[in-house]
PDB file of C-alpha atoms in Angstrom:
ATOM      1  CA  UNK A 138      55.422  88.633 209.219  1.00  0.00           C
ATOM      2  CA  UNK A 139      55.914  86.490 212.319  1.00  0.00           C
ATOM      3  CA  UNK A 140      55.908  88.699 215.411  1.00  0.00           C
ATOM      4  CA  UNK A 141      56.489  85.975 217.973  1.00  0.00           C
ATOM      5  CA  UNK A 142      58.592  86.878 221.000  1.00  0.00           C
ATOM      6  CA  UNK A 143      61.016  84.245 222.216  1.00  0.00           C
ATOM      7  CA  UNK A 144      63.049  84.153 225.387  1.00  0.00           C
ATOM      8  CA  UNK A 145      66.473  82.552 225.329  1.00  0.00           C
ATOM      9  CA  UNK A 146      68.587  81.534 228.278  1.00  0.00           C
ATOM     10  CA  UNK A 147      71.849  81.475 226.329  1.00  0.00           C
ATOM     11  CA  UNK A 148      73.284  83.571 223.537  1.00  0.00           C
ATOM     12  CA  UNK A 149      74.334  80.428 221.625  1.00  0.00           C
ATOM     13  CA  UNK A 150      70.740  79.175 221.677  1.00  0.00           C
ATOM     14  CA  UNK A 151      69.509  82.474 220.239  1.00  0.00           C
ATOM     15  CA  UNK A 152      72.145  82.479 217.476  1.00  0.00           C
ATOM     16  CA  UNK A 153      71.346  78.847 216.581  1.00  0.00           C
ATOM     17  CA  UNK A 154      67.642  79.710 216.277  1.00  0.00           C
ATOM     18  CA  UNK A 155      68.463  82.760 214.172  1.00  0.00           C
ATOM     19  CA  UNK A 156      70.675  80.622 211.909  1.00  0.00           C
ATOM     20  CA  UNK A 157      67.902  78.029 211.500  1.00  0.00           C
ATOM     21  CA  UNK A 158      65.437  80.790 210.617  1.00  0.00           C
ATOM     22  CA  UNK A 159      67.612  82.268 207.868  1.00  0.00           C
ATOM     23  CA  UNK A 160      68.440  78.823 206.492  1.00  0.00           C
ATOM     24  CA  UNK A 161      64.702  78.131 206.224  1.00  0.00           C
ATOM     25  CA  UNK A 162      64.135  81.241 204.067  1.00  0.00           C
ATOM     26  CA  UNK A 163      64.444  81.044 200.268  1.00  0.00           C
ATOM     27  CA  UNK A 164      67.617  82.438 198.726  1.00  0.00           C
ATOM     28  CA  UNK A 165      65.863  85.437 197.184  1.00  0.00           C
ATOM     29  CA  UNK A 166      64.596  86.522 200.628  1.00  0.00           C
ATOM     30  CA  UNK A 167      68.075  86.231 202.133  1.00  0.00           C
ATOM     31  CA  UNK A 168      69.600  88.258 199.303  1.00  0.00           C
ATOM     32  CA  UNK A 169      66.881  90.896 199.687  1.00  0.00           C
ATOM     33  CA  UNK A 170      67.567  91.109 203.439  1.00  0.00           C
ATOM     34  CA  UNK A 171      71.285  91.630 202.785  1.00  0.00           C
ATOM     35  CA  UNK A 172      70.453  94.334 200.246  1.00  0.00           C
ATOM     36  CA  UNK A 173      68.173  96.120 202.718  1.00  0.00           C
ATOM     37  CA  UNK A 174      70.800  95.973 205.459  1.00  0.00           C
ATOM     38  CA  UNK A 175      73.426  97.311 203.072  1.00  0.00           C
ATOM     39  CA  UNK A 176      71.232 100.251 202.094  1.00  0.00           C
ATOM     40  CA  UNK A 177      70.468 100.955 205.761  1.00  0.00           C
ATOM     41  CA  UNK A 178      74.173 100.942 206.575  1.00  0.00           C
ATOM     42  CA  UNK A 179      74.883 103.404 203.769  1.00  0.00           C
ATOM     43  CA  UNK A 180      72.048 105.629 205.017  1.00  0.00           C
ATOM     44  CA  UNK A 181      73.442 105.616 208.581  1.00  0.00           C
ATOM     45  CA  UNK A 182      76.878 106.579 207.291  1.00  0.00           C
ATOM     46  CA  UNK A 183      75.412 109.264 205.034  1.00  0.00           C
ATOM     47  CA  UNK A 184      77.045 107.667 202.000  1.00  0.00           C
ATOM     48  CA  UNK A 185      75.578 107.046 198.572  1.00  0.00           C
ATOM     49  CA  UNK A 186      74.833 103.336 197.930  1.00  0.00           C
ATOM     50  CA  UNK A 187      75.640 103.665 194.222  1.00  0.00           C
ATOM     51  CA  UNK A 188      79.301 102.749 194.529  1.00  0.00           C
ATOM     52  CA  UNK A 189      81.232 101.404 191.552  1.00  0.00           C
ATOM     53  CA  UNK A 190      81.036  97.645 191.217  1.00  0.00           C
ATOM     54  CA  UNK A 191      83.451  95.177 189.715  1.00  0.00           C
ATOM     55  CA  UNK A 192      82.631  95.162 186.015  1.00  0.00           C
ATOM     56  CA  UNK A 193      84.469  92.065 184.884  1.00  0.00           C
ATOM     57  CA  UNK A 194      84.444  88.348 185.512  1.00  0.00           C
ATOM     58  CA  UNK A 195      86.989  87.317 188.108  1.00  0.00           C
ATOM     59  CA  UNK A 196      87.119  83.616 187.251  1.00  0.00           C
ATOM     60  CA  UNK A 197      86.026  81.894 184.078  1.00  0.00           C
ATOM     61  CA  UNK A 198      85.438  78.150 184.367  1.00  0.00           C
ATOM     62  CA  UNK A 199      85.063  75.976 181.322  1.00  0.00           C
ATOM     63  CA  UNK A 200      82.712  73.063 181.588  1.00  0.00           C
ATOM     64  CA  UNK A 201      83.900  69.713 180.306  1.00  0.00           C
ATOM     65  CA  UNK A 202      82.047  68.580 177.175  1.00  0.00           C
ATOM     66  CA  UNK A 203      79.460  65.879 177.680  1.00  0.00           C
TER      67      UNK A 203
END
């Protein structure tokens, strides 16, 4: 884990650096981070994270034959 401290003079500069960081991470790491944040949010609210999920396909796309 990178524990480098950075000092920014503008909020926009900080957000741009944060965006670049997350874009540099593989998709599975980004998804895992979202999952962790979601679980933390549920814990702060005192709610159970096992909420019902959508159980069906919303859109079904057919691929053109080759």
